[in-house]
């Protein structure tokens, strides 16, 4: 490999894409195309970067399997940054295996961290954790260690392991400092803000309080009966009852919990669960039926007793009943939770991440756009959706992936 290629590679490693382009901008050989592609990616021109990397992969001979695999990894990183979750994960897995078999441990580890970060985005935390466990980040250079530790921090945050997340962010920050790349330092700082930003609200005995991530973790381990409005589940210690597919039952449970230890009136329950403005006998009959169903779902956790004015909860084991709610509640909160990462998303990528249909996500985006909560950039298949970060908006509790006891 000639001196200009070596110099361009060192410039890219140091976060200097313009310095790299000065050395290879006029060259069309395979190594130069690959380096130009990576430089354009660092400059944010992802379309040009992808085209250059594809040209580079074709330009390398069939015997240069490692070089081709590195191009695939670079393409995968661009896809991840531009939130193209439809990019073929099998291609990245195959490239990682090729790099591993040829002794390129550094790039294999980097490919693994990219694969893990994609899995984290779509909530497959167990797979991501197993993937990261195969690599020891200590021998890796700083840039690769940052990628590894950010993936580890992402898993810890999603699992509400605040101490582990703080340690991973600390290691990522140290590696970014050693790499001395401003963009890398900024990425770590932005990601670690989740530890100091309210991610939930505690509603108990008529009082509301914002909660940080470590406070949510402590709450779920406290032994209190938690009506979790982020995941639509009822939790007590290691017991979890999901009401995610029973919206009426969850609305009743939440209303009863918000008024505990007092009772909730029948009028309030009918309005919250059935949106009934004027209750008649049919509404009251339906309320009795749904209360019976809720009793059956929560048997062993609480008793639900009729009172003169309505209904009341009586915990069987817990000393407290509380509600855990997002700090900002919105009909399309899960879509907004993804968009608050500051990246631009396609509607198809959001559908993959949320496990929803593309049409459902598109309707949500159109409504949010009409309310000026999100904005579209580009047209047709190139359209992306984004929003400025919203202070205090939850980015963790509404994202897919298991929490404790899930």
PDB file of N, CA, C and O in Angstrom, residues 7-64:
ATOM      1  N   UNK A   7      -1.285   7.584   4.569  1.00  0.00           N
ATOM      2  CA  UNK A   7      -1.516   8.894   5.171  1.00  0.00           C
ATOM      3  C   UNK A   7      -3.010   9.204   5.248  1.00  0.00           C
ATOM      4  O   UNK A   7      -3.498   9.756   6.249  1.00  0.00           O
ATOM      5  N   UNK A   8      -3.760   8.839   4.211  1.00  0.00           N
ATOM      6  CA  UNK A   8      -5.207   9.069   4.223  1.00  0.00           C
ATOM      7  C   UNK A   8      -5.875   8.233   5.309  1.00  0.00           C
ATOM      8  O   UNK A   8      -6.793   8.700   6.002  1.00  0.00           O
ATOM      9  N   UNK A   9      -5.431   6.994   5.464  1.00  0.00           N
ATOM     10  CA  UNK A   9      -5.975   6.137   6.511  1.00  0.00           C
ATOM     11  C   UNK A   9      -5.727   6.704   7.895  1.00  0.00           C
ATOM     12  O   UNK A   9      -6.611   6.675   8.761  1.00  0.00           O
ATOM     13  N   UNK A  10      -4.513   7.238   8.120  1.00  0.00           N
ATOM     14  CA  UNK A  10      -4.206   7.834   9.424  1.00  0.00           C
ATOM     15  C   UNK A  10      -5.060   9.077   9.673  1.00  0.00           C
ATOM     16  O   UNK A  10      -5.513   9.329  10.792  1.00  0.00           O
ATOM     17  N   UNK A  11      -5.290   9.860   8.615  1.00  0.00           N
ATOM     18  CA  UNK A  11      -6.130  11.059   8.758  1.00  0.00           C
ATOM     19  C   UNK A  11      -7.561  10.687   9.144  1.00  0.00           C
ATOM     20  O   UNK A  11      -8.164  11.316  10.018  1.00  0.00           O
ATOM     21  N   UNK A  12      -8.111   9.647   8.527  1.00  0.00           N
ATOM     22  CA  UNK A  12      -9.464   9.203   8.876  1.00  0.00           C
ATOM     23  C   UNK A  12      -9.524   8.695  10.298  1.00  0.00           C
ATOM     24  O   UNK A  12     -10.483   8.966  11.037  1.00  0.00           O
ATOM     25  N   UNK A  13      -8.516   7.953  10.716  1.00  0.00           N
ATOM     26  CA  UNK A  13      -8.478   7.433  12.092  1.00  0.00           C
ATOM     27  C   UNK A  13      -8.429   8.563  13.103  1.00  0.00           C
ATOM     28  O   UNK A  13      -8.904   8.420  14.239  1.00  0.00           O
ATOM     29  N   UNK A  14      -7.847   9.695  12.711  1.00  0.00           N
ATOM     30  CA  UNK A  14      -7.750  10.843  13.604  1.00  0.00           C
ATOM     31  C   UNK A  14      -8.953  11.780  13.485  1.00  0.00           C
ATOM     32  O   UNK A  14      -8.984  12.847  14.104  1.00  0.00           O
ATOM     33  N   UNK A  15      -9.950  11.395  12.670  1.00  0.00           N
ATOM     34  CA  UNK A  15     -11.142  12.219  12.514  1.00  0.00           C
ATOM     35  C   UNK A  15     -10.944  13.413  11.618  1.00  0.00           C
ATOM     36  O   UNK A  15     -11.613  14.441  11.778  1.00  0.00           O
ATOM     37  N   UNK A  16     -10.042  13.296  10.622  1.00  0.00           N
ATOM     38  CA  UNK A  16      -9.748  14.399   9.697  1.00  0.00           C
ATOM     39  C   UNK A  16     -10.105  13.974   8.268  1.00  0.00           C
ATOM     40  O   UNK A  16      -9.231  13.655   7.454  1.00  0.00           O
ATOM     41  N   UNK A  17     -11.411  13.966   7.912  1.00  0.00           N
ATOM     42  CA  UNK A  17     -11.804  13.506   6.568  1.00  0.00           C
ATOM     43  C   UNK A  17     -11.287  14.406   5.453  1.00  0.00           C
ATOM     44  O   UNK A  17     -10.969  13.933   4.364  1.00  0.00           O
ATOM     45  N   UNK A  18     -11.198  15.713   5.704  1.00  0.00           N
ATOM     46  CA  UNK A  18     -10.698  16.610   4.659  1.00  0.00           C
ATOM     47  C   UNK A  18      -9.229  16.338   4.366  1.00  0.00           C
ATOM     48  O   UNK A  18      -8.797  16.359   3.197  1.00  0.00           O
ATOM     49  N   UNK A  19      -8.465  16.035   5.412  1.00  0.00           N
ATOM     50  CA  UNK A  19      -7.070  15.688   5.218  1.00  0.00           C
ATOM     51  C   UNK A  19      -6.921  14.413   4.406  1.00  0.00           C
ATOM     52  O   UNK A  19      -6.014  14.294   3.562  1.00  0.00           O
ATOM     53  N   UNK A  20      -7.831  13.463   4.635  1.00  0.00           N
ATOM     54  CA  UNK A  20      -7.795  12.220   3.869  1.00  0.00           C
ATOM     55  C   UNK A  20      -8.138  12.472   2.401  1.00  0.00           C
ATOM     56  O   UNK A  20      -7.490  11.936   1.491  1.00  0.00           O
ATOM     57  N   UNK A  21      -9.167  13.302   2.159  1.00  0.00           N
ATOM     58  CA  UNK A  21      -9.582  13.571   0.780  1.00  0.00           C
ATOM     59  C   UNK A  21      -8.496  14.290  -0.015  1.00  0.00           C
ATOM     60  O   UNK A  21      -8.371  14.083  -1.231  1.00  0.00           O
ATOM     61  N   UNK A  22      -7.734  15.129   0.643  1.00  0.00           N
ATOM     62  CA  UNK A  22      -6.641  15.826  -0.063  1.00  0.00           C
ATOM     63  C   UNK A  22      -5.655  14.849  -0.679  1.00  0.00           C
ATOM     64  O   UNK A  22      -5.028  15.139  -1.697  1.00  0.00           O
ATOM     65  N   UNK A  23      -5.547  13.676  -0.075  1.00  0.00           N
ATOM     66  CA  UNK A  23      -4.550  12.702  -0.534  1.00  0.00           C
ATOM     67  C   UNK A  23      -5.096  11.735  -1.586  1.00  0.00           C
ATOM     68  O   UNK A  23      -4.337  11.170  -2.366  1.00  0.00           O
ATOM     69  N   UNK A  24      -6.430  11.494  -1.571  1.00  0.00           N
ATOM     70  CA  UNK A  24      -6.958  10.455  -2.474  1.00  0.00           C
ATOM     71  C   UNK A  24      -8.132  10.926  -3.329  1.00  0.00           C
ATOM     72  O   UNK A  24      -8.752  10.120  -4.016  1.00  0.00           O
ATOM     73  N   UNK A  25      -8.438  12.219  -3.318  1.00  0.00           N
ATOM     74  CA  UNK A  25      -9.643  12.709  -3.997  1.00  0.00           C
ATOM     75  C   UNK A  25      -9.650  12.435  -5.493  1.00  0.00           C
ATOM     76  O   UNK A  25     -10.712  12.247  -6.096  1.00  0.00           O
ATOM     77  N   UNK A  26      -8.475  12.393  -6.123  1.00  0.00           N
ATOM     78  CA  UNK A  26      -8.406  12.239  -7.584  1.00  0.00           C
ATOM     79  C   UNK A  26      -8.084  10.813  -8.007  1.00  0.00           C
ATOM     80  O   UNK A  26      -7.884  10.556  -9.191  1.00  0.00           O
ATOM     81  N   UNK A  27      -8.080   9.890  -7.055  1.00  0.00           N
ATOM     82  CA  UNK A  27      -7.725   8.508  -7.391  1.00  0.00           C
ATOM     83  C   UNK A  27      -8.965   7.628  -7.440  1.00  0.00           C
ATOM     84  O   UNK A  27      -9.917   7.832  -6.693  1.00  0.00           O
ATOM     85  N   UNK A  28      -8.944   6.631  -8.343  1.00  0.00           N
ATOM     86  CA  UNK A  28     -10.082   5.736  -8.516  1.00  0.00           C
ATOM     87  C   UNK A  28      -9.725   4.269  -8.297  1.00  0.00           C
ATOM     88  O   UNK A  28     -10.502   3.385  -8.677  1.00  0.00           O
ATOM     89  N   UNK A  29      -8.542   3.990  -7.721  1.00  0.00           N
ATOM     90  CA  UNK A  29      -8.231   2.607  -7.394  1.00  0.00           C
ATOM     91  C   UNK A  29      -9.040   2.190  -6.167  1.00  0.00           C
ATOM     92  O   UNK A  29      -9.570   3.033  -5.430  1.00  0.00           O
ATOM     93  N   UNK A  30      -9.152   0.895  -5.949  1.00  0.00           N
ATOM     94  CA  UNK A  30     -10.051   0.365  -4.918  1.00  0.00           C
ATOM     95  C   UNK A  30      -9.767   0.925  -3.521  1.00  0.00           C
ATOM     96  O   UNK A  30     -10.697   1.381  -2.829  1.00  0.00           O
ATOM     97  N   UNK A  31      -8.507   0.909  -3.027  1.00  0.00           N
ATOM     98  CA  UNK A  31      -8.261   1.455  -1.683  1.00  0.00           C
ATOM     99  C   UNK A  31      -8.649   2.926  -1.567  1.00  0.00           C
ATOM    100  O   UNK A  31      -9.200   3.352  -0.550  1.00  0.00           O
ATOM    101  N   UNK A  32      -8.361   3.705  -2.624  1.00  0.00           N
ATOM    102  CA  UNK A  32      -8.699   5.124  -2.580  1.00  0.00           C
ATOM    103  C   UNK A  32     -10.208   5.336  -2.565  1.00  0.00           C
ATOM    104  O   UNK A  32     -10.726   6.205  -1.849  1.00  0.00           O
ATOM    105  N   UNK A  33     -10.947   4.526  -3.347  1.00  0.00           N
ATOM    106  CA  UNK A  33     -12.408   4.636  -3.347  1.00  0.00           C
ATOM    107  C   UNK A  33     -12.980   4.351  -1.967  1.00  0.00           C
ATOM    108  O   UNK A  33     -13.892   5.040  -1.494  1.00  0.00           O
ATOM    109  N   UNK A  34     -12.431   3.327  -1.317  1.00  0.00           N
ATOM    110  CA  UNK A  34     -12.906   2.981   0.020  1.00  0.00           C
ATOM    111  C   UNK A  34     -12.647   4.113   1.010  1.00  0.00           C
ATOM    112  O   UNK A  34     -13.527   4.488   1.801  1.00  0.00           O
ATOM    113  N   UNK A  35     -11.453   4.673   0.964  1.00  0.00           N
ATOM    114  CA  UNK A  35     -11.112   5.761   1.881  1.00  0.00           C
ATOM    115  C   UNK A  35     -11.942   7.015   1.584  1.00  0.00           C
ATOM    116  O   UNK A  35     -12.382   7.717   2.503  1.00  0.00           O
ATOM    117  N   UNK A  36     -12.176   7.277   0.303  1.00  0.00           N
ATOM    118  CA  UNK A  36     -13.033   8.415  -0.038  1.00  0.00           C
ATOM    119  C   UNK A  36     -14.449   8.210   0.485  1.00  0.00           C
ATOM    120  O   UNK A  36     -15.101   9.150   0.972  1.00  0.00           O
ATOM    121  N   UNK A  37     -14.933   6.977   0.383  1.00  0.00           N
ATOM    122  CA  UNK A  37     -16.272   6.680   0.891  1.00  0.00           C
ATOM    123  C   UNK A  37     -16.370   6.927   2.385  1.00  0.00           C
ATOM    124  O   UNK A  37     -17.343   7.527   2.873  1.00  0.00           O
ATOM    125  N   UNK A  38     -15.375   6.470   3.147  1.00  0.00           N
ATOM    126  CA  UNK A  38     -15.387   6.671   4.593  1.00  0.00           C
ATOM    127  C   UNK A  38     -15.291   8.158   4.923  1.00  0.00           C
ATOM    128  O   UNK A  38     -15.957   8.666   5.833  1.00  0.00           O
ATOM    129  N   UNK A  39     -14.463   8.887   4.158  1.00  0.00           N
ATOM    130  CA  UNK A  39     -14.330  10.331   4.385  1.00  0.00           C
ATOM    131  C   UNK A  39     -15.654  11.049   4.137  1.00  0.00           C
ATOM    132  O   UNK A  39     -16.063  11.920   4.928  1.00  0.00           O
ATOM    133  N   UNK A  40     -16.357  10.684   3.063  1.00  0.00           N
ATOM    134  CA  UNK A  40     -17.644  11.323   2.777  1.00  0.00           C
ATOM    135  C   UNK A  40     -18.669  10.988   3.856  1.00  0.00           C
ATOM    136  O   UNK A  40     -19.514  11.828   4.194  1.00  0.00           O
ATOM    137  N   UNK A  41     -18.582   9.776   4.405  1.00  0.00           N
ATOM    138  CA  UNK A  41     -19.481   9.414   5.504  1.00  0.00           C
ATOM    139  C   UNK A  41     -19.219  10.286   6.722  1.00  0.00           C
ATOM    140  O   UNK A  41     -20.154  10.749   7.395  1.00  0.00           O
ATOM    141  N   UNK A  42     -17.941  10.509   7.031  1.00  0.00           N
ATOM    142  CA  UNK A  42     -17.614  11.360   8.173  1.00  0.00           C
ATOM    143  C   UNK A  42     -18.079  12.792   7.953  1.00  0.00           C
ATOM    144  O   UNK A  42     -18.392  13.508   8.906  1.00  0.00           O
ATOM    145  N   UNK A  43     -18.147  13.205   6.697  1.00  0.00           N
ATOM    146  CA  UNK A  43     -18.620  14.555   6.378  1.00  0.00           C
ATOM    147  C   UNK A  43     -20.144  14.629   6.290  1.00  0.00           C
ATOM    148  O   UNK A  43     -20.709  15.704   6.107  1.00  0.00           O
ATOM    149  N   UNK A  44     -20.817  13.478   6.391  1.00  0.00           N
ATOM    150  CA  UNK A  44     -22.277  13.463   6.418  1.00  0.00           C
ATOM    151  C   UNK A  44     -22.953  13.260   5.088  1.00  0.00           C
ATOM    152  O   UNK A  44     -24.188  13.261   5.019  1.00  0.00           O
ATOM    153  N   UNK A  45     -22.199  13.049   4.010  1.00  0.00           N
ATOM    154  CA  UNK A  45     -22.802  12.796   2.699  1.00  0.00           C
ATOM    155  C   UNK A  45     -22.934  11.282   2.523  1.00  0.00           C
ATOM    156  O   UNK A  45     -22.117  10.623   1.876  1.00  0.00           O
ATOM    157  N   UNK A  46     -23.978  10.724   3.119  1.00  0.00           N
ATOM    158  CA  UNK A  46     -24.115   9.272   3.163  1.00  0.00           C
ATOM    159  C   UNK A  46     -24.394   8.656   1.799  1.00  0.00           C
ATOM    160  O   UNK A  46     -23.941   7.548   1.513  1.00  0.00           O
ATOM    161  N   UNK A  47     -25.166   9.355   0.956  1.00  0.00           N
ATOM    162  CA  UNK A  47     -25.474   8.808  -0.368  1.00  0.00           C
ATOM    163  C   UNK A  47     -24.195   8.644  -1.186  1.00  0.00           C
ATOM    164  O   UNK A  47     -23.966   7.593  -1.802  1.00  0.00           O
ATOM    165  N   UNK A  48     -23.361   9.673  -1.198  1.00  0.00           N
ATOM    166  CA  UNK A  48     -22.097   9.593  -1.927  1.00  0.00           C
ATOM    167  C   UNK A  48     -21.187   8.543  -1.303  1.00  0.00           C
ATOM    168  O   UNK A  48     -20.500   7.785  -2.009  1.00  0.00           O
ATOM    169  N   UNK A  49     -21.179   8.472   0.023  1.00  0.00           N
ATOM    170  CA  UNK A  49     -20.333   7.506   0.716  1.00  0.00           C
ATOM    171  C   UNK A  49     -20.711   6.080   0.342  1.00  0.00           C
ATOM    172  O   UNK A  49     -19.846   5.241   0.053  1.00  0.00           O
ATOM    173  N   UNK A  50     -22.004   5.792   0.323  1.00  0.00           N
ATOM    174  CA  UNK A  50     -22.444   4.432  -0.022  1.00  0.00           C
ATOM    175  C   UNK A  50     -22.061   4.075  -1.453  1.00  0.00           C
ATOM    176  O   UNK A  50     -21.627   2.945  -1.723  1.00  0.00           O
ATOM    177  N   UNK A  51     -22.220   5.029  -2.363  1.00  0.00           N
ATOM    178  CA  UNK A  51     -21.870   4.773  -3.758  1.00  0.00           C
ATOM    179  C   UNK A  51     -20.376   4.486  -3.905  1.00  0.00           C
ATOM    180  O   UNK A  51     -19.965   3.555  -4.620  1.00  0.00           O
ATOM    181  N   UNK A  52     -19.543   5.243  -3.229  1.00  0.00           N
ATOM    182  CA  UNK A  52     -18.089   5.038  -3.308  1.00  0.00           C
ATOM    183  C   UNK A  52     -17.687   3.685  -2.715  1.00  0.00           C
ATOM    184  O   UNK A  52     -16.825   2.984  -3.262  1.00  0.00           O
ATOM    185  N   UNK A  53     -18.307   3.307  -1.604  1.00  0.00           N
ATOM    186  CA  UNK A  53     -17.962   2.034  -0.974  1.00  0.00           C
ATOM    187  C   UNK A  53     -18.398   0.853  -1.838  1.00  0.00           C
ATOM    188  O   UNK A  53     -17.701  -0.168  -1.906  1.00  0.00           O
ATOM    189  N   UNK A  54     -19.543   0.977  -2.489  1.00  0.00           N
ATOM    190  CA  UNK A  54     -19.970  -0.089  -3.403  1.00  0.00           C
ATOM    191  C   UNK A  54     -19.002  -0.209  -4.573  1.00  0.00           C
ATOM    192  O   UNK A  54     -18.650  -1.324  -4.994  1.00  0.00           O
ATOM    193  N   UNK A  55     -18.561   0.936  -5.095  1.00  0.00           N
ATOM    194  CA  UNK A  55     -17.574   0.915  -6.183  1.00  0.00           C
ATOM    195  C   UNK A  55     -16.273   0.280  -5.718  1.00  0.00           C
ATOM    196  O   UNK A  55     -15.635  -0.487  -6.455  1.00  0.00           O
ATOM    197  N   UNK A  56     -15.876   0.581  -4.486  1.00  0.00           N
ATOM    198  CA  UNK A  56     -14.637   0.028  -3.954  1.00  0.00           C
ATOM    199  C   UNK A  56     -14.740  -1.481  -3.807  1.00  0.00           C
ATOM    200  O   UNK A  56     -13.808  -2.228  -4.158  1.00  0.00           O
ATOM    201  N   UNK A  57     -15.878  -1.962  -3.283  1.00  0.00           N
ATOM    202  CA  UNK A  57     -16.052  -3.401  -3.092  1.00  0.00           C
ATOM    203  C   UNK A  57     -15.981  -4.136  -4.430  1.00  0.00           C
ATOM    204  O   UNK A  57     -15.426  -5.241  -4.518  1.00  0.00           O
ATOM    205  N   UNK A  58     -16.529  -3.527  -5.499  1.00  0.00           N
ATOM    206  CA  UNK A  58     -16.468  -4.151  -6.815  1.00  0.00           C
ATOM    207  C   UNK A  58     -15.057  -4.088  -7.396  1.00  0.00           C
ATOM    208  O   UNK A  58     -14.642  -4.970  -8.150  1.00  0.00           O
ATOM    209  N   UNK A  59     -14.324  -3.018  -7.044  1.00  0.00           N
ATOM    210  CA  UNK A  59     -12.992  -2.835  -7.606  1.00  0.00           C
ATOM    211  C   UNK A  59     -11.957  -3.780  -6.992  1.00  0.00           C
ATOM    212  O   UNK A  59     -10.978  -4.141  -7.654  1.00  0.00           O
ATOM    213  N   UNK A  60     -12.166  -4.190  -5.747  1.00  0.00           N
ATOM    214  CA  UNK A  60     -11.241  -5.156  -5.144  1.00  0.00           C
ATOM    215  C   UNK A  60     -11.412  -6.505  -5.831  1.00  0.00           C
ATOM    216  O   UNK A  60     -12.524  -6.909  -6.170  1.00  0.00           O
ATOM    217  N   UNK A  61     -10.327  -7.220  -6.024  1.00  0.00           N
ATOM    218  CA  UNK A  61     -10.403  -8.528  -6.683  1.00  0.00           C
ATOM    219  C   UNK A  61     -11.074  -9.536  -5.766  1.00  0.00           C
ATOM    220  O   UNK A  61     -11.199  -9.325  -4.558  1.00  0.00           O
ATOM    221  N   UNK A  62     -11.495 -10.658  -6.358  1.00  0.00           N
ATOM    222  CA  UNK A  62     -12.179 -11.694  -5.585  1.00  0.00           C
ATOM    223  C   UNK A  62     -11.286 -12.286  -4.506  1.00  0.00           C
ATOM    224  O   UNK A  62     -11.765 -12.865  -3.528  1.00  0.00           O
ATOM    225  N   UNK A  63      -9.986 -12.144  -4.662  1.00  0.00           N
ATOM    226  CA  UNK A  63      -9.056 -12.675  -3.657  1.00  0.00           C
ATOM    227  C   UNK A  63      -8.883 -11.729  -2.471  1.00  0.00           C
ATOM    228  O   UNK A  63      -8.409 -12.132  -1.415  1.00  0.00           O
ATOM    229  N   UNK A  64      -9.283 -10.486  -2.651  1.00  0.00           N
ATOM    230  CA  UNK A  64      -9.121  -9.501  -1.563  1.00  0.00           C
ATOM    231  C   UNK A  64     -10.386  -9.491  -0.687  1.00  0.00           C
ATOM    232  O   UNK A  64     -11.101  -8.491  -0.568  1.00  0.00           O
TER     233      UNK A  64
END
